[in-house]
Each structure stands twice: as C-alpha cells, then as structure tokens.
CSV table of C-alpha atoms in Angstrom, one decimal:
chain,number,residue,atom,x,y,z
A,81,UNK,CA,-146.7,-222.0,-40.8
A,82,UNK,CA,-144.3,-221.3,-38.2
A,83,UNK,CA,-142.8,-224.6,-35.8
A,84,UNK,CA,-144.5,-224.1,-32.4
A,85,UNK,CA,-141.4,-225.2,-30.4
A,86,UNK,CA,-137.6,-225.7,-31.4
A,87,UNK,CA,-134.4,-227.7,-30.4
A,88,UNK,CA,-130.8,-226.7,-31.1
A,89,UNK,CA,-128.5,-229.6,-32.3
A,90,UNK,CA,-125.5,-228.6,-30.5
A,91,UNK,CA,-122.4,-229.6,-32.6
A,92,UNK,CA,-119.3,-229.2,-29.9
A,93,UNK,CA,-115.2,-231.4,-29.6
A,94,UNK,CA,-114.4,-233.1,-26.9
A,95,UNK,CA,-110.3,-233.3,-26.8
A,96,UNK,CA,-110.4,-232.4,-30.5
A,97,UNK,CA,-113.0,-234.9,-31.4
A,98,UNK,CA,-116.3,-234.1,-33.0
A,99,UNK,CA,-119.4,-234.6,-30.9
A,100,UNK,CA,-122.9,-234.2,-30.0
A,101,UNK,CA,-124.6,-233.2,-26.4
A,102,UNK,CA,-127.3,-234.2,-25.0
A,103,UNK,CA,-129.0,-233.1,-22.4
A,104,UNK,CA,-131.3,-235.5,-19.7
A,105,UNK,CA,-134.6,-234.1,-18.7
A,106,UNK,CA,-135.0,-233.4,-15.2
A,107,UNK,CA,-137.1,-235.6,-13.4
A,108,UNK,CA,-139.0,-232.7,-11.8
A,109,UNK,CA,-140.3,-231.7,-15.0
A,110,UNK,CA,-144.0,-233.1,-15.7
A,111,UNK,CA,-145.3,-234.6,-18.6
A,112,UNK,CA,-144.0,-236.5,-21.6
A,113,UNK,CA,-140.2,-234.8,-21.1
A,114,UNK,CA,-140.1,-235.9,-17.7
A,115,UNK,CA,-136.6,-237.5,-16.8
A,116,UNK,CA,-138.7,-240.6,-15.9
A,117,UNK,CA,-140.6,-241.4,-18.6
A,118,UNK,CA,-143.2,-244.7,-19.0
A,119,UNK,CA,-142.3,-245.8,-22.7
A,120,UNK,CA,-143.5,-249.2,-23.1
A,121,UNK,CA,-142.3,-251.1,-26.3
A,122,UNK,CA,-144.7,-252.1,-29.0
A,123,UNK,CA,-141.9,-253.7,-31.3
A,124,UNK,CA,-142.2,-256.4,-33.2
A,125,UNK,CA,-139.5,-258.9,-31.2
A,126,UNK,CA,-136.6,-257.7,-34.2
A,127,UNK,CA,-133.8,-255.5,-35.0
A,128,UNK,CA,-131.7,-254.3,-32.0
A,129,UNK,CA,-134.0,-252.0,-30.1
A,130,UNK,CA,-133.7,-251.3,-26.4
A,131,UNK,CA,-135.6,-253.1,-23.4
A,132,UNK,CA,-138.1,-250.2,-23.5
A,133,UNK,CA,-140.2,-251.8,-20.8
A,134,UNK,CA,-140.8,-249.5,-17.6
A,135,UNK,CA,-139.3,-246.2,-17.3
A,136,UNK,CA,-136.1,-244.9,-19.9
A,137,UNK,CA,-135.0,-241.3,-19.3
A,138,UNK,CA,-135.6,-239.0,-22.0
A,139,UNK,CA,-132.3,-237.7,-23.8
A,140,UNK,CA,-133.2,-234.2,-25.7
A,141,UNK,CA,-131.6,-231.6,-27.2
A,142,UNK,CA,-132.3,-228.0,-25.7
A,143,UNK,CA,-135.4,-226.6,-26.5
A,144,UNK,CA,-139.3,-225.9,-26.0
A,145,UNK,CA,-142.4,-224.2,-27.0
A,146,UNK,CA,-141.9,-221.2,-29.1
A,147,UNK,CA,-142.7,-217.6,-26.8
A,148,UNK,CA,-144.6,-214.9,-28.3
A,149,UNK,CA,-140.9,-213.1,-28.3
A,150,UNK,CA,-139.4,-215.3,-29.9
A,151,UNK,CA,-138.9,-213.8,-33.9
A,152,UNK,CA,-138.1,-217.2,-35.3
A,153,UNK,CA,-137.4,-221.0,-34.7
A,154,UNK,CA,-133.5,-219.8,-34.2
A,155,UNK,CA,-134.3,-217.5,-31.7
A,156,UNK,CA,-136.2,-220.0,-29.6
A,157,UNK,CA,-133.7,-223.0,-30.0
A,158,UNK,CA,-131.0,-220.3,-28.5
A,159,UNK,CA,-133.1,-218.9,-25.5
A,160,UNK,CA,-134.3,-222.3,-24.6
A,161,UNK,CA,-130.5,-222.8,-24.4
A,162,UNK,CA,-129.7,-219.8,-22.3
A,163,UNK,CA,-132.3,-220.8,-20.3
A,164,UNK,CA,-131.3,-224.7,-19.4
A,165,UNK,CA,-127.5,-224.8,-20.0
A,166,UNK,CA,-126.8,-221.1,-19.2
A,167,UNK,CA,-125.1,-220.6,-22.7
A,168,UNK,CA,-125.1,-217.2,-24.5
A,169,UNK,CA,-124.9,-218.4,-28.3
A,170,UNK,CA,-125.6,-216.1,-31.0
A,171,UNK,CA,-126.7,-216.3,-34.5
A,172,UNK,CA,-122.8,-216.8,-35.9
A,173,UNK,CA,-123.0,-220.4,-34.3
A,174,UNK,CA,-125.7,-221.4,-36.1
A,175,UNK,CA,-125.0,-223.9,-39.3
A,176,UNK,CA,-128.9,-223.6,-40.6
A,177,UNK,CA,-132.2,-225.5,-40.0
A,178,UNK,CA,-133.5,-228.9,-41.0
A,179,UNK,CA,-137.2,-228.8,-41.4
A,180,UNK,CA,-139.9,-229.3,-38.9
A,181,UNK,CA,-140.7,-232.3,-37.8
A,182,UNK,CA,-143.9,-233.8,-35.7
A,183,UNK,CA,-143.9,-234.2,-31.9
A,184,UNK,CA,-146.6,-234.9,-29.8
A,185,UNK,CA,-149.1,-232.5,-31.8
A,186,UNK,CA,-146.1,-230.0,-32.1
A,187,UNK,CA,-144.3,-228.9,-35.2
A,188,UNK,CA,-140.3,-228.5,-34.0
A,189,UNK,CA,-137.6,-227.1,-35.5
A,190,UNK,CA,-134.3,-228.5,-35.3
A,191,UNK,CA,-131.4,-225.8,-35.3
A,192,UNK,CA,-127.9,-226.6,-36.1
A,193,UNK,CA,-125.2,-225.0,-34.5
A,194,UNK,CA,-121.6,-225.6,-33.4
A,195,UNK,CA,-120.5,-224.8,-30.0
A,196,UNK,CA,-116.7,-225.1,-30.2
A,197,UNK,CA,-114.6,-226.8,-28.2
A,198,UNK,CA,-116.1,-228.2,-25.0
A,199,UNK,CA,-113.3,-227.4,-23.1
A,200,UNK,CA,-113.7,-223.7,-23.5
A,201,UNK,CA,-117.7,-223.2,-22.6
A,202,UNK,CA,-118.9,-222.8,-19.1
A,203,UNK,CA,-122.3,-224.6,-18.8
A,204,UNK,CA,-124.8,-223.9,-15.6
A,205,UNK,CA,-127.4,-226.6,-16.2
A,206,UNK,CA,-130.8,-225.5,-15.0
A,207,UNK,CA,-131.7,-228.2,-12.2
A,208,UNK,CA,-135.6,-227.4,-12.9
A,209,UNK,CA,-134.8,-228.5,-16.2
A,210,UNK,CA,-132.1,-230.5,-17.1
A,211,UNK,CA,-130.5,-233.6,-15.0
A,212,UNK,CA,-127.2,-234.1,-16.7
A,213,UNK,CA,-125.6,-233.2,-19.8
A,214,UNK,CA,-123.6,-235.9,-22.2
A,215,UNK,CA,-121.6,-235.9,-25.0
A,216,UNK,CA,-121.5,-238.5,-27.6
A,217,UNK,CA,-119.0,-238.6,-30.5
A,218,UNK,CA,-120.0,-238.8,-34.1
A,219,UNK,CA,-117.6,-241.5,-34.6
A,220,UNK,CA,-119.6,-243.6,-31.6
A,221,UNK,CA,-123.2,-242.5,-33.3
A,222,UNK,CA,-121.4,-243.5,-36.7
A,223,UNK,CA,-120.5,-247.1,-35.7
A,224,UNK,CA,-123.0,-249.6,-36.6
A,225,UNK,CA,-122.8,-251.5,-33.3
A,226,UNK,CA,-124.1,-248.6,-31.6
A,227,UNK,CA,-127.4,-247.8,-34.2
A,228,UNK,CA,-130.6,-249.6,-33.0
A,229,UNK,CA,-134.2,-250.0,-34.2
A,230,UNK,CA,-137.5,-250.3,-32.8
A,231,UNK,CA,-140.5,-251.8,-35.4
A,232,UNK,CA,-143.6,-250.7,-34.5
A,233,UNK,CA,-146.7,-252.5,-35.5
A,234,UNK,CA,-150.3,-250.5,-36.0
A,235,UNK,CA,-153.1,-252.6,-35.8
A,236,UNK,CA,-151.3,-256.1,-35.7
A,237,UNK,CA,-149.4,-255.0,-38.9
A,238,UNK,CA,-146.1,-253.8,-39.0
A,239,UNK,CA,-146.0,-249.9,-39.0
A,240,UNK,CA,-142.7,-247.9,-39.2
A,241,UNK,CA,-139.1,-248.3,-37.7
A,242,UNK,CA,-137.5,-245.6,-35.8
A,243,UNK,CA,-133.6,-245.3,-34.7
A,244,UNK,CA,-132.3,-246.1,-30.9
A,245,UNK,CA,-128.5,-244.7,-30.6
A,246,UNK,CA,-127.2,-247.3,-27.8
A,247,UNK,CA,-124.0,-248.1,-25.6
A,248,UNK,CA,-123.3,-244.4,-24.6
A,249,UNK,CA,-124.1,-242.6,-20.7
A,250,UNK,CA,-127.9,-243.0,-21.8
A,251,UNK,CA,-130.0,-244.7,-24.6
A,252,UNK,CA,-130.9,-241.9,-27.1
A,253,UNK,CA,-134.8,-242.3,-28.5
A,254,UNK,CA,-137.9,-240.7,-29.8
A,255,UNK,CA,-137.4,-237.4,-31.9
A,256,UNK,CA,-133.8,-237.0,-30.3
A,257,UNK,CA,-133.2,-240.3,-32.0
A,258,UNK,CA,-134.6,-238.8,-35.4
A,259,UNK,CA,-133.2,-235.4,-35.0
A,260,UNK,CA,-129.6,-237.5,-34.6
A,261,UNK,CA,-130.3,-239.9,-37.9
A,262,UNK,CA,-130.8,-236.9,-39.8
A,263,UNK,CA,-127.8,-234.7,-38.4
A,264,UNK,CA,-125.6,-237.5,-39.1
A,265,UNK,CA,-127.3,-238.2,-42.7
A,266,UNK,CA,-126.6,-234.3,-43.4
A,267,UNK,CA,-122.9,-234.1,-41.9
A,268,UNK,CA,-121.8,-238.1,-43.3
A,269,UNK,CA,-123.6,-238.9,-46.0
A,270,UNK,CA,-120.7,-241.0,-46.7
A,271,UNK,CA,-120.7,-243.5,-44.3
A,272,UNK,CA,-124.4,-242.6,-42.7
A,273,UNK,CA,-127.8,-243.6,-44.8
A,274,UNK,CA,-130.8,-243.6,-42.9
A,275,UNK,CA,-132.2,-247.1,-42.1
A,276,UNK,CA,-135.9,-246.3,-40.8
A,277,UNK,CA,-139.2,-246.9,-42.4
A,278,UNK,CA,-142.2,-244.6,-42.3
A,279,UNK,CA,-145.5,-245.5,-44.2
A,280,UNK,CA,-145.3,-242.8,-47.0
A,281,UNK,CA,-148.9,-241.9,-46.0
A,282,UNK,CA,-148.0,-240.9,-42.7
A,283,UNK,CA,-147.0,-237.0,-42.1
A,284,UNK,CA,-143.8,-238.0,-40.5
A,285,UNK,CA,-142.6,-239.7,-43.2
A,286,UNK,CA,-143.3,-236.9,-45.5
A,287,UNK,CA,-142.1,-235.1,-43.3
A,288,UNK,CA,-138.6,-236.7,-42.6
A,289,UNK,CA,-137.9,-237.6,-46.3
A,290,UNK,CA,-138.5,-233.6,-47.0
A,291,UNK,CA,-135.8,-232.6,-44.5
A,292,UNK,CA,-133.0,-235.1,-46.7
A,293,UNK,CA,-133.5,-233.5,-49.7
C-alpha cells in the first residue's frame, strides 16, 4: 500500500561540511504540526531526554499528505518542498527511500536526497508553513553529547525509548527524531547504532527495524 504522506531528508554542506536541514513549523499552522506544540512528557525520570513539559516547537523535515497528483512518495516529498522552501529539486537529487514509517494514523515516507552546497540554493520559506529553517551537522547529530532519549511507560510499565537530538537552534523530536536516527544509521554505520527500544509487538518497531535492513 502506498504511504499517505511523505518527507524529504534533505542532505545539503554548510562551508564544506555535511549537514541536515530542518525546517520549524509555522505557528499558524493548526493541529499536531503546529509550531507550538503541547507535548507533555510521560518518561520515566532517565536517560537525557528534554524538559518536554509545556509547548516545544515541532522540527520537521518538508513534507505532507500525499495529492491525488502525486505519482509516487518521491513526487510528494519534492512538491511539498517546492511548496514550503520554494526549491525546484528533481529526481537526480534523490539518494532512495527508507521505508514507511507510522505517524499519527499516517504511513510516511522518508525521501533521501542531497541538496548541494547550501551556499548555492536560494530558499523562499513559505510563512504559512514554515517559521525558520536550520541546519545541523552530521558531525553535531554524531556526537554523543548531543543524542537524547525519552522512555515512555504504557500502563505503569516501561514501553519504548525514542531519540531527542539536543544542543542545536531547536530540540529535534518525534518522527523527525526517528527519521534522523535512521539517516545517520544508514549514512554512519560506523560510528552511529541505534539506541531505541520498541516492544517487537508494536508496528513501529516492526516497522523501524524493517527500514535497517
């Protein structure tokens, strides 16, 4: 079945060094992507997770529900991107697709792709959409110092771990968070192993330990 929505995972350099960019929801969007967003946390008290109590802004990639258009999961990841960064990419700059993941009821696709060098792209952020955009480098992501974890508990139990990415412009969460983990997993399996824990019953761990193999 096809994902209903996508994101791109925009690979760019920043002075010559490898990054990521982010994007931060606009605060006049509605709903769950708002910039303003009430994420209360339900951790158990350890690992390094951030103060989630009151409102964090939501970090994303670009992306959104999939239109009728739209032929595949590529083609909405680089529309969505048209549409809130104002950047024309075609299918040459994408690296490939990790598989869908949960969200919300949704099935989204992450698409890689590399946008070059910073330097040489003009972007026109959508203000309906997007707040700010932010760069982070994968040496920052790759440092431990900078890797959180929230533990979640279901029922009084303990539940599943996800990842925080802390210390940059914003705290990166949620399925950015994932979507991150497993970039890095894919592009530094070297020096990057993913730490999280999902019950093997749930469909997001199946889910996230079928996009690492």
């Amino acid at each position: 079945m096809a994902a209903a929505a996508a994101v791109l995972v925009p690979l760019c350099s920043v002075r010559g060094r490898p990054a990521l960019l982010f994007t931060l929801r606009s605060r006049l969007l509605g709903g769950p992507h708002s910039g303003d967003v009430r994420y209360r946390r339900r951790g158990t008290g350890t690992g390094t997770g951030p103060a989630l109590n009151g409102a964090v802004a939501s970090c994303s990639f670009p992306g959104g529900r999939r239109d009728p258009a739209d032929g595949d999961a590529v083609a909405t990841a680089l529309r969505e991107t048209r549409e809130e960064l104002g950047l024309e990419l075609g299918t040459p700059s994408v690296w490939g697709q990790l598989r869908p993941l949960p969200d919300r009821g949704l099935m989204v696709a992450p698409v890689v792709a590399n946008l070059g060098p910073l330097e040489d792209l003009t972007l026109t952020p959508n203000p309906d959409e997007v707040e700010e955009v932010f760069t982070l480098p994968l040496a920052h992501l790759l440092r431990e110092e900078n890797q959180g974890y929230t533990h979640f508990r279901t029922a009084g139990r303990y539940g599943y771990t996800l990842p925080v990415f802390l210390n940059g412009p914003h705290k990166v969460w949620g399925l950015t968070a994932i979507v991150t983990e497993l970039t890095l997993e894919l592009l530094a399996p070297e020096r990057y192993r993913r730490k999280t824990h999902v019950p093997a019953r749930s469909p997001l761990a199946r889910r996230l330990e079928g996009s690492s193999t």
